[in-house]
Amino acid sequence: MGNKLKRNLIDIKDLSVKEIDELIKVANDITSNEDKYSKLCDGKILATLFFEPSTRTRLSFESAMMRLGGKVLGFSEASTSSIAKGESLRDTIRVIGGYCDIIVMRHPKEGAPLVACQKSKVPIINAGDGGHNHPTQTLTDLFTIQKEKKRLDNLVVGLCGDLKFGRTVHSLISAMSRYKNIKFILISPEELKLPDYIKEEVLDKNNIEYVETTDMMEYMGELDVLYMTRVQKERFFNEADYIRLKDYFILNKEKLNSAKKDLVIMHPLPRINEISIDVDDDERACYFKQADNGVYIRMALILKLLEVKL
Ligand code: NCD
């Protein structure tokens, strides 16, 4: 496979809005015609290189490739690979590129997948780089919002929790800033506010309306989407800070009394305490559907990056 045609997904902006719409169309079609897609990746191999823990992202990619008739290999812990012997990421990627057709990687260092794609013969998909980006979670989120609300514009989107380290939030803001009439309600403790670089380079630059609050109830009645997130323990330097902030927001049934009847409640998962389990039965709770949707949109993405003719 030649380098010049290789497409990667490092940042959600590597895909145009039109391409995202097409991926959502394909994911919808796969949902209703799975058989049609079941052999399209026959003979292809996907490698999952996970240098950080994961359940959904890694297994949904593996499930996606298997449902397309392809095969998977990889590791879920750097300690079981030659990284533990001191091998550089560049060398690991060069070698693994010879064993597979596409690589999905998660790494604790911001920018690692970008470095990797410069060394790789095969497409690289960023499955999360530190507290930076998580574009395939965003595809899952957009697919879910489109399914539930039937639109990706004209929405008031509340993002609640760890907006500082939450990479899913960073990628989702970047993606949604390209749709019309989006207003963000940024709900976080003072210490976990959205980084200035995102406010300046994404929100202000594109004239996107947003407000910041430390009170999850202040705008509850206005929200079309409420995106809850976990406080990112692994990015804290100080355990006392984590313990102080981890239960800052807990969504429960009672807090939803003032919310819209057609609110969409999302969470990339894993949830710790941010959503109490009494919300799970509420019709507005979409986080498990969101996790299911991840497989189909990842199938669509693999097909696109492998340039499989549909
Ligand atoms: C998220 C992640 O890894 O950033 N998880 C996921 O991929 N679904 C969210 C999180 O870990 O809090």
mmCIF file of C-alpha atoms and ligand atoms in Angstrom:
data_model
loop_
_atom_site.group_PDB
_atom_site.id
_atom_site.type_symbol
_atom_site.label_atom_id
_atom_site.label_comp_id
_atom_site.label_asym_id
_atom_site.label_seq_id
_atom_site.Cartn_x
_atom_site.Cartn_y
_atom_site.Cartn_z
ATOM 1 C CA MET A 1 0.000 0.000 0.000
ATOM 2 C CA GLY A 2 1.583 3.301 -1.078
ATOM 3 C CA ASN A 3 2.016 6.193 1.301
ATOM 4 C CA LYS A 4 0.546 8.846 -0.969
ATOM 5 C CA LEU A 5 -3.001 7.563 -0.879
ATOM 6 C CA LYS A 6 -3.008 6.644 2.792
ATOM 7 C CA ARG A 7 -5.743 8.302 4.867
ATOM 8 C CA ASN A 8 -5.500 8.456 8.655
ATOM 9 C CA LEU A 9 -7.883 9.584 11.362
ATOM 10 C CA ILE A 10 -5.815 11.478 13.908
ATOM 11 C CA ASP A 11 -8.094 14.464 14.491
ATOM 12 C CA ILE A 12 -11.835 14.593 13.799
ATOM 13 C CA LYS A 13 -11.143 17.446 11.363
ATOM 14 C CA ASP A 14 -9.296 14.982 9.136
ATOM 15 C CA LEU A 15 -12.826 14.181 7.963
ATOM 16 C CA SER A 16 -15.009 16.800 6.277
ATOM 17 C CA VAL A 17 -18.617 17.292 7.392
ATOM 18 C CA LYS A 18 -19.681 15.639 4.127
ATOM 19 C CA GLU A 19 -17.511 12.593 4.843
ATOM 20 C CA ILE A 20 -18.955 12.334 8.350
ATOM 21 C CA ASP A 21 -22.472 12.443 6.895
ATOM 22 C CA GLU A 22 -21.504 9.637 4.505
ATOM 23 C CA LEU A 23 -20.054 7.542 7.338
ATOM 24 C CA ILE A 24 -23.301 7.971 9.274
ATOM 25 C CA LYS A 25 -25.285 6.886 6.188
ATOM 26 C CA VAL A 26 -23.132 3.784 5.776
ATOM 27 C CA ALA A 27 -23.362 2.983 9.515
ATOM 28 C CA ASN A 28 -27.141 3.222 9.302
ATOM 29 C CA ASP A 29 -27.188 0.937 6.289
ATOM 30 C CA ILE A 30 -24.930 -1.593 8.049
ATOM 31 C CA THR A 31 -27.346 -1.596 11.006
ATOM 32 C CA SER A 32 -30.168 -2.770 8.777
ATOM 33 C CA ASN A 33 -28.253 -4.861 6.189
ATOM 34 C CA GLU A 34 -25.398 -6.422 8.116
ATOM 35 C CA ASP A 35 -25.095 -9.431 5.793
ATOM 36 C CA LYS A 36 -24.224 -7.213 2.843
ATOM 37 C CA TYR A 37 -21.063 -6.107 4.659
ATOM 38 C CA SER A 38 -19.981 -9.358 6.267
ATOM 39 C CA LYS A 39 -17.214 -10.265 3.786
ATOM 40 C CA LEU A 40 -16.008 -6.875 2.609
ATOM 41 C CA CYS A 41 -12.771 -7.060 4.628
ATOM 42 C CA ASP A 42 -12.033 -10.695 3.854
ATOM 43 C CA GLY A 43 -8.234 -11.114 3.919
ATOM 44 C CA LYS A 44 -7.595 -7.813 5.717
ATOM 45 C CA ILE A 45 -6.006 -7.462 9.158
ATOM 46 C CA LEU A 46 -6.569 -4.749 11.745
ATOM 47 C CA ALA A 47 -4.016 -4.251 14.530
ATOM 48 C CA THR A 48 -5.048 -2.749 17.862
ATOM 49 C CA LEU A 49 -2.141 -1.222 19.782
ATOM 50 C CA PHE A 50 -3.352 -0.084 23.171
ATOM 51 C CA PHE A 51 -0.791 1.541 25.439
ATOM 52 C CA GLU A 52 -3.610 2.597 27.826
ATOM 53 C CA PRO A 53 -6.612 0.711 29.228
ATOM 54 C CA SER A 54 -9.762 0.349 27.143
ATOM 55 C CA THR A 55 -12.853 -1.819 26.942
ATOM 56 C CA ARG A 56 -15.272 -0.309 24.421
ATOM 57 C CA THR A 57 -12.914 1.279 21.966
ATOM 58 C CA ARG A 58 -10.629 -1.705 21.495
ATOM 59 C CA LEU A 59 -13.302 -4.392 21.565
ATOM 60 C CA SER A 60 -15.697 -2.425 19.355
ATOM 61 C CA PHE A 61 -12.938 -2.015 16.759
ATOM 62 C CA GLU A 62 -12.175 -5.734 16.951
ATOM 63 C CA SER A 63 -15.857 -6.585 16.709
ATOM 64 C CA ALA A 64 -16.215 -4.153 13.779
ATOM 65 C CA MET A 65 -13.372 -5.775 11.836
ATOM 66 C CA MET A 66 -14.633 -9.299 12.541
ATOM 67 C CA ARG A 67 -18.156 -8.347 11.439
ATOM 68 C CA LEU A 68 -16.610 -7.178 8.151
ATOM 69 C CA GLY A 69 -14.983 -10.595 7.696
ATOM 70 C CA GLY A 70 -11.480 -9.366 8.588
ATOM 71 C CA LYS A 71 -9.045 -10.513 11.245
ATOM 72 C CA VAL A 72 -7.460 -8.766 14.216
ATOM 73 C CA LEU A 73 -4.215 -8.870 16.158
ATOM 74 C CA GLY A 74 -2.573 -6.606 18.698
ATOM 75 C CA PHE A 75 -1.899 -5.951 22.350
ATOM 76 C CA SER A 76 -3.891 -4.330 25.104
ATOM 77 C CA GLU A 77 -1.001 -3.621 27.433
ATOM 78 C CA ALA A 78 2.345 -2.102 26.539
ATOM 79 C CA SER A 79 3.964 -4.257 29.233
ATOM 80 C CA THR A 80 3.438 -7.382 27.115
ATOM 81 C CA SER A 81 5.062 -5.891 23.999
ATOM 82 C CA SER A 82 8.639 -4.929 23.159
ATOM 83 C CA ILE A 83 7.873 -1.402 24.365
ATOM 84 C CA ALA A 84 8.678 -2.874 27.778
ATOM 85 C CA LYS A 85 12.200 -3.593 26.436
ATOM 86 C CA GLY A 86 12.569 0.049 25.412
ATOM 87 C CA GLU A 87 11.569 -0.109 21.755
ATOM 88 C CA SER A 88 10.553 3.269 20.319
ATOM 89 C CA LEU A 89 7.039 3.911 19.042
ATOM 90 C CA ARG A 90 8.485 4.673 15.605
ATOM 91 C CA ASP A 91 10.100 1.249 15.347
ATOM 92 C CA THR A 92 7.048 -0.551 16.733
ATOM 93 C CA ILE A 93 4.799 1.125 14.162
ATOM 94 C CA ARG A 94 7.164 0.414 11.249
ATOM 95 C CA VAL A 95 7.269 -3.245 12.125
ATOM 96 C CA ILE A 96 3.565 -3.729 12.818
ATOM 97 C CA GLY A 97 2.706 -1.956 9.553
ATOM 98 C CA GLY A 98 4.166 -5.038 7.849
ATOM 99 C CA TYR A 99 1.807 -7.350 9.725
ATOM 100 C CA CYS A 100 -1.514 -5.647 9.064
ATOM 101 C CA ASP A 101 -3.526 -3.351 6.765
ATOM 102 C CA ILE A 102 -4.691 -0.773 9.307
ATOM 103 C CA ILE A 103 -3.657 0.218 12.850
ATOM 104 C CA VAL A 104 -5.821 1.502 15.705
ATOM 105 C CA MET A 105 -3.763 2.947 18.534
ATOM 106 C CA ARG A 106 -4.324 4.495 21.951
ATOM 107 C CA HIS A 107 -1.441 6.186 23.721
ATOM 108 C CA PRO A 108 -1.018 8.274 26.900
ATOM 109 C CA LYS A 109 1.078 10.908 25.087
ATOM 110 C CA GLU A 110 -0.698 13.704 23.226
ATOM 111 C CA GLY A 111 0.369 13.640 19.577
ATOM 112 C CA ALA A 112 1.712 10.058 19.577
ATOM 113 C CA PRO A 113 -0.670 8.880 16.798
ATOM 114 C CA LEU A 114 0.379 11.855 14.655
ATOM 115 C CA VAL A 115 4.035 10.849 15.012
ATOM 116 C CA ALA A 116 3.080 7.237 14.309
ATOM 117 C CA CYS A 117 1.234 8.054 11.085
ATOM 118 C CA GLN A 118 4.321 9.738 9.687
ATOM 119 C CA LYS A 119 6.207 6.450 10.066
ATOM 120 C CA SER A 120 3.470 4.071 9.081
ATOM 121 C CA LYS A 121 2.854 2.386 5.735
ATOM 122 C CA VAL A 122 -0.765 1.679 6.684
ATOM 123 C CA PRO A 123 -3.596 3.975 7.879
ATOM 124 C CA ILE A 124 -3.512 4.929 11.559
ATOM 125 C CA ILE A 125 -6.627 5.580 13.618
ATOM 126 C CA ASN A 126 -6.242 7.558 16.839
ATOM 127 C CA ALA A 127 -8.211 5.746 19.546
ATOM 128 C CA GLY A 128 -7.334 8.385 22.169
ATOM 129 C CA ASP A 129 -4.100 10.290 22.821
ATOM 130 C CA GLY A 130 -3.703 11.430 26.413
ATOM 131 C CA GLY A 131 -6.050 14.260 27.361
ATOM 132 C CA HIS A 132 -6.095 15.506 23.769
ATOM 133 C CA ASN A 133 -8.407 13.871 21.200
ATOM 134 C CA HIS A 134 -10.621 10.842 20.636
ATOM 135 C CA PRO A 135 -12.062 11.161 17.125
ATOM 136 C CA THR A 136 -13.728 7.757 16.844
ATOM 137 C CA GLN A 137 -15.661 8.336 20.054
ATOM 138 C CA THR A 138 -16.830 11.545 18.403
ATOM 139 C CA LEU A 139 -18.018 9.639 15.322
ATOM 140 C CA THR A 140 -19.961 7.389 17.702
ATOM 141 C CA ASP A 141 -21.380 10.448 19.461
ATOM 142 C CA LEU A 142 -22.399 12.197 16.231
ATOM 143 C CA PHE A 143 -24.022 9.009 14.934
ATOM 144 C CA THR A 144 -25.940 8.721 18.214
ATOM 145 C CA ILE A 145 -27.090 12.357 18.213
ATOM 146 C CA GLN A 146 -28.165 12.093 14.563
ATOM 147 C CA LYS A 147 -30.135 8.916 15.335
ATOM 148 C CA GLU A 148 -31.812 10.289 18.428
ATOM 149 C CA LYS A 149 -32.455 13.914 17.427
ATOM 150 C CA LYS A 150 -32.577 13.458 13.618
ATOM 151 C CA ARG A 151 -30.243 16.438 13.244
ATOM 152 C CA LEU A 152 -26.758 17.684 14.073
ATOM 153 C CA ASP A 153 -27.587 21.392 13.955
ATOM 154 C CA ASN A 154 -29.823 23.669 16.055
ATOM 155 C CA LEU A 155 -28.865 22.029 19.346
ATOM 156 C CA VAL A 156 -28.059 23.152 22.873
ATOM 157 C CA VAL A 157 -25.378 20.745 24.056
ATOM 158 C CA GLY A 158 -24.401 20.519 27.731
ATOM 159 C CA LEU A 159 -20.985 19.014 28.423
ATOM 160 C CA CYS A 160 -20.535 18.121 32.066
ATOM 161 C CA GLY A 161 -17.624 16.914 34.181
ATOM 162 C CA ASP A 162 -13.927 16.895 33.371
ATOM 163 C CA LEU A 163 -13.703 19.295 30.446
ATOM 164 C CA LYS A 164 -9.991 19.838 31.021
ATOM 165 C CA PHE A 165 -8.692 16.314 30.508
ATOM 166 C CA GLY A 166 -11.735 14.775 28.776
ATOM 167 C CA ARG A 167 -10.501 14.044 25.264
ATOM 168 C CA THR A 168 -13.942 12.934 24.081
ATOM 169 C CA VAL A 169 -15.264 16.416 24.902
ATOM 170 C CA HIS A 170 -12.421 18.124 23.031
ATOM 171 C CA SER A 171 -13.066 16.172 19.839
ATOM 172 C CA LEU A 172 -16.847 16.524 20.117
ATOM 173 C CA ILE A 173 -16.626 20.322 20.470
ATOM 174 C CA SER A 174 -14.314 20.496 17.487
ATOM 175 C CA ALA A 175 -16.708 18.391 15.389
ATOM 176 C CA MET A 176 -19.947 20.086 16.430
ATOM 177 C CA SER A 177 -18.527 23.564 15.907
ATOM 178 C CA ARG A 178 -18.874 22.881 12.176
ATOM 179 C CA TYR A 179 -22.672 22.503 12.342
ATOM 180 C CA LYS A 180 -25.162 25.412 12.354
ATOM 181 C CA ASN A 181 -26.596 27.035 15.447
ATOM 182 C CA ILE A 182 -24.913 24.952 18.145
ATOM 183 C CA LYS A 183 -24.747 26.377 21.644
ATOM 184 C CA PHE A 184 -22.514 24.742 24.258
ATOM 185 C CA ILE A 185 -23.155 24.810 28.002
ATOM 186 C CA LEU A 186 -19.822 23.953 29.615
ATOM 187 C CA ILE A 187 -20.464 22.554 33.092
ATOM 188 C CA SER A 188 -17.387 21.823 35.209
ATOM 189 C CA PRO A 189 -15.663 22.611 38.486
ATOM 190 C CA GLU A 190 -13.343 25.654 38.221
ATOM 191 C CA GLU A 191 -10.280 23.369 38.180
ATOM 192 C CA LEU A 192 -11.581 21.263 35.285
ATOM 193 C CA LYS A 193 -12.686 23.961 32.846
ATOM 194 C CA LEU A 194 -12.267 23.565 29.095
ATOM 195 C CA PRO A 195 -8.663 24.512 28.135
ATOM 196 C CA ASP A 196 -8.184 28.050 26.792
ATOM 197 C CA TYR A 197 -6.680 26.795 23.546
ATOM 198 C CA ILE A 198 -9.986 25.126 22.636
ATOM 199 C CA LYS A 199 -12.019 28.187 23.633
ATOM 200 C CA GLU A 200 -9.810 30.432 21.517
ATOM 201 C CA GLU A 201 -9.033 28.253 18.523
ATOM 202 C CA VAL A 202 -12.355 26.464 18.178
ATOM 203 C CA LEU A 203 -15.176 28.338 19.911
ATOM 204 C CA ASP A 204 -14.156 31.993 19.580
ATOM 205 C CA LYS A 205 -12.638 31.575 16.148
ATOM 206 C CA ASN A 206 -15.872 30.123 14.779
ATOM 207 C CA ASN A 207 -18.162 32.467 16.740
ATOM 208 C CA ILE A 208 -19.762 29.586 18.603
ATOM 209 C CA GLU A 209 -22.020 30.577 21.461
ATOM 210 C CA TYR A 210 -21.082 29.085 24.856
ATOM 211 C CA VAL A 211 -21.445 29.675 28.565
ATOM 212 C CA GLU A 212 -19.464 28.228 31.463
ATOM 213 C CA THR A 213 -21.044 27.251 34.744
ATOM 214 C CA THR A 214 -20.205 25.227 37.841
ATOM 215 C CA ASP A 215 -23.906 24.435 38.430
ATOM 216 C CA MET A 216 -25.317 21.481 36.499
ATOM 217 C CA MET A 217 -28.903 22.620 37.152
ATOM 218 C CA GLU A 218 -28.547 26.186 35.867
ATOM 219 C CA TYR A 219 -29.355 25.388 32.223
ATOM 220 C CA MET A 220 -30.877 21.912 32.622
ATOM 221 C CA GLY A 221 -34.235 22.927 31.111
ATOM 222 C CA GLU A 222 -32.617 24.286 27.929
ATOM 223 C CA LEU A 223 -30.528 21.265 26.977
ATOM 224 C CA ASP A 224 -31.161 19.043 23.936
ATOM 225 C CA VAL A 225 -28.138 16.862 24.721
ATOM 226 C CA LEU A 226 -26.433 16.298 28.072
ATOM 227 C CA TYR A 227 -23.007 14.697 27.688
ATOM 228 C CA MET A 228 -21.701 13.466 31.052
ATOM 229 C CA THR A 229 -18.031 12.574 31.552
ATOM 230 C CA ARG A 230 -15.859 10.846 34.131
ATOM 231 C CA VAL A 231 -13.204 12.777 36.032
ATOM 232 C CA GLN A 232 -10.023 11.498 34.354
ATOM 233 C CA LYS A 233 -8.197 10.041 37.348
ATOM 234 C CA GLU A 234 -5.178 8.928 35.339
ATOM 235 C CA ARG A 235 -4.362 12.514 34.284
ATOM 236 C CA PHE A 236 -4.208 13.917 37.843
ATOM 237 C CA PHE A 237 -0.873 14.572 39.511
ATOM 238 C CA ASN A 238 -2.377 14.636 42.962
ATOM 239 C CA GLU A 239 -4.749 11.991 44.324
ATOM 240 C CA ALA A 240 -6.286 14.393 46.881
ATOM 241 C CA ASP A 241 -7.484 16.637 44.022
ATOM 242 C CA TYR A 242 -9.054 13.675 42.261
ATOM 243 C CA ILE A 243 -10.861 12.568 45.412
ATOM 244 C CA ARG A 244 -12.167 16.096 45.988
ATOM 245 C CA LEU A 245 -13.485 16.469 42.442
ATOM 246 C CA LYS A 246 -14.602 12.986 41.432
ATOM 247 C CA ASP A 247 -18.185 13.225 42.723
ATOM 248 C CA TYR A 248 -18.699 16.899 41.955
ATOM 249 C CA PHE A 249 -21.593 16.152 39.585
ATOM 250 C CA ILE A 250 -23.930 13.214 39.961
ATOM 251 C CA LEU A 251 -26.903 13.062 37.630
ATOM 252 C CA ASN A 252 -29.936 11.355 39.134
ATOM 253 C CA LYS A 253 -33.629 10.979 38.309
ATOM 254 C CA GLU A 254 -34.685 13.906 40.445
ATOM 255 C CA LYS A 255 -32.303 16.301 38.684
ATOM 256 C CA LEU A 256 -33.964 15.374 35.397
ATOM 257 C CA ASN A 257 -37.369 16.687 36.505
ATOM 258 C CA SER A 258 -36.717 20.068 34.944
ATOM 259 C CA ALA A 259 -35.112 18.640 31.770
ATOM 260 C CA LYS A 260 -36.773 18.453 28.343
ATOM 261 C CA LYS A 261 -38.834 15.344 27.634
ATOM 262 C CA ASP A 262 -36.683 14.611 24.569
ATOM 263 C CA LEU A 263 -33.299 15.296 26.177
ATOM 264 C CA VAL A 264 -30.586 12.875 25.018
ATOM 265 C CA ILE A 265 -28.335 11.789 27.899
ATOM 266 C CA MET A 266 -24.956 10.552 26.746
ATOM 267 C CA HIS A 267 -21.711 9.319 28.326
ATOM 268 C CA PRO A 268 -18.710 7.823 26.500
ATOM 269 C CA LEU A 269 -18.368 5.343 29.416
ATOM 270 C CA PRO A 270 -16.904 4.025 31.633
ATOM 271 C CA ARG A 271 -19.156 5.666 34.192
ATOM 272 C CA ILE A 272 -17.976 5.807 37.774
ATOM 273 C CA ASN A 273 -20.478 7.830 39.845
ATOM 274 C CA GLU A 274 -21.468 10.585 37.410
ATOM 275 C CA ILE A 275 -24.823 9.027 36.539
ATOM 276 C CA SER A 276 -26.724 7.178 39.205
ATOM 277 C CA ILE A 277 -28.178 3.869 38.066
ATOM 278 C CA ASP A 278 -31.733 5.090 38.630
ATOM 279 C CA VAL A 279 -31.299 7.082 35.395
ATOM 280 C CA ASP A 280 -30.631 3.932 33.334
ATOM 281 C CA ASP A 281 -34.338 3.147 32.928
ATOM 282 C CA ASP A 282 -35.224 6.683 31.871
ATOM 283 C CA GLU A 283 -36.152 6.851 28.172
ATOM 284 C CA ARG A 284 -33.727 9.728 27.780
ATOM 285 C CA ALA A 285 -30.694 7.631 28.812
ATOM 286 C CA CYS A 286 -28.804 6.828 25.597
ATOM 287 C CA TYR A 287 -25.344 5.828 26.817
ATOM 288 C CA PHE A 288 -25.696 2.096 26.273
ATOM 289 C CA LYS A 289 -27.201 2.652 22.824
ATOM 290 C CA GLN A 290 -24.260 4.987 22.203
ATOM 291 C CA ALA A 291 -21.814 2.166 23.025
ATOM 292 C CA ASP A 292 -23.666 -0.176 20.621
ATOM 293 C CA ASN A 293 -23.566 2.443 17.872
ATOM 294 C CA GLY A 294 -19.763 2.525 18.144
ATOM 295 C CA VAL A 295 -19.393 -0.800 16.347
ATOM 296 C CA TYR A 296 -21.345 0.283 13.246
ATOM 297 C CA ILE A 297 -19.694 3.636 12.766
ATOM 298 C CA ARG A 298 -16.279 1.999 13.234
ATOM 299 C CA MET A 299 -17.202 -0.552 10.565
ATOM 300 C CA ALA A 300 -17.998 2.347 8.231
ATOM 301 C CA LEU A 301 -14.693 4.033 9.113
ATOM 302 C CA ILE A 302 -12.599 0.903 8.480
ATOM 303 C CA LEU A 303 -14.250 0.481 5.068
ATOM 304 C CA LYS A 304 -13.503 4.095 4.205
ATOM 305 C CA LEU A 305 -9.848 4.072 5.273
ATOM 306 C CA LEU A 306 -9.220 0.747 3.543
ATOM 307 C CA GLU A 307 -10.920 2.215 0.450
ATOM 308 C CA VAL A 308 -13.231 -0.741 0.123
ATOM 309 C CA LYS A 309 -15.732 -0.243 -2.734
ATOM 310 C CA LEU A 310 -19.315 -0.405 -1.467
HETATM 311 C C1 NCD B 1 -13.295 7.501 26.996
HETATM 312 C C2 NCD B 1 -11.809 7.669 26.791
HETATM 313 O O1 NCD B 1 -11.068 6.694 26.721
HETATM 314 O O2 NCD B 1 -11.411 8.829 26.658
HETATM 315 N N1 NCD B 1 -13.691 6.155 26.951
HETATM 316 C C3 NCD B 1 -14.051 5.609 25.760
HETATM 317 O O3 NCD B 1 -13.260 5.510 24.854
HETATM 318 N N2 NCD B 1 -15.319 5.255 25.603
HETATM 319 C C4 NCD B 1 -13.823 8.195 28.183
HETATM 320 C C5 NCD B 1 -13.179 7.911 29.509
HETATM 321 O O4 NCD B 1 -12.302 7.060 29.641
HETATM 322 O O5 NCD B 1 -13.604 8.552 30.468
#
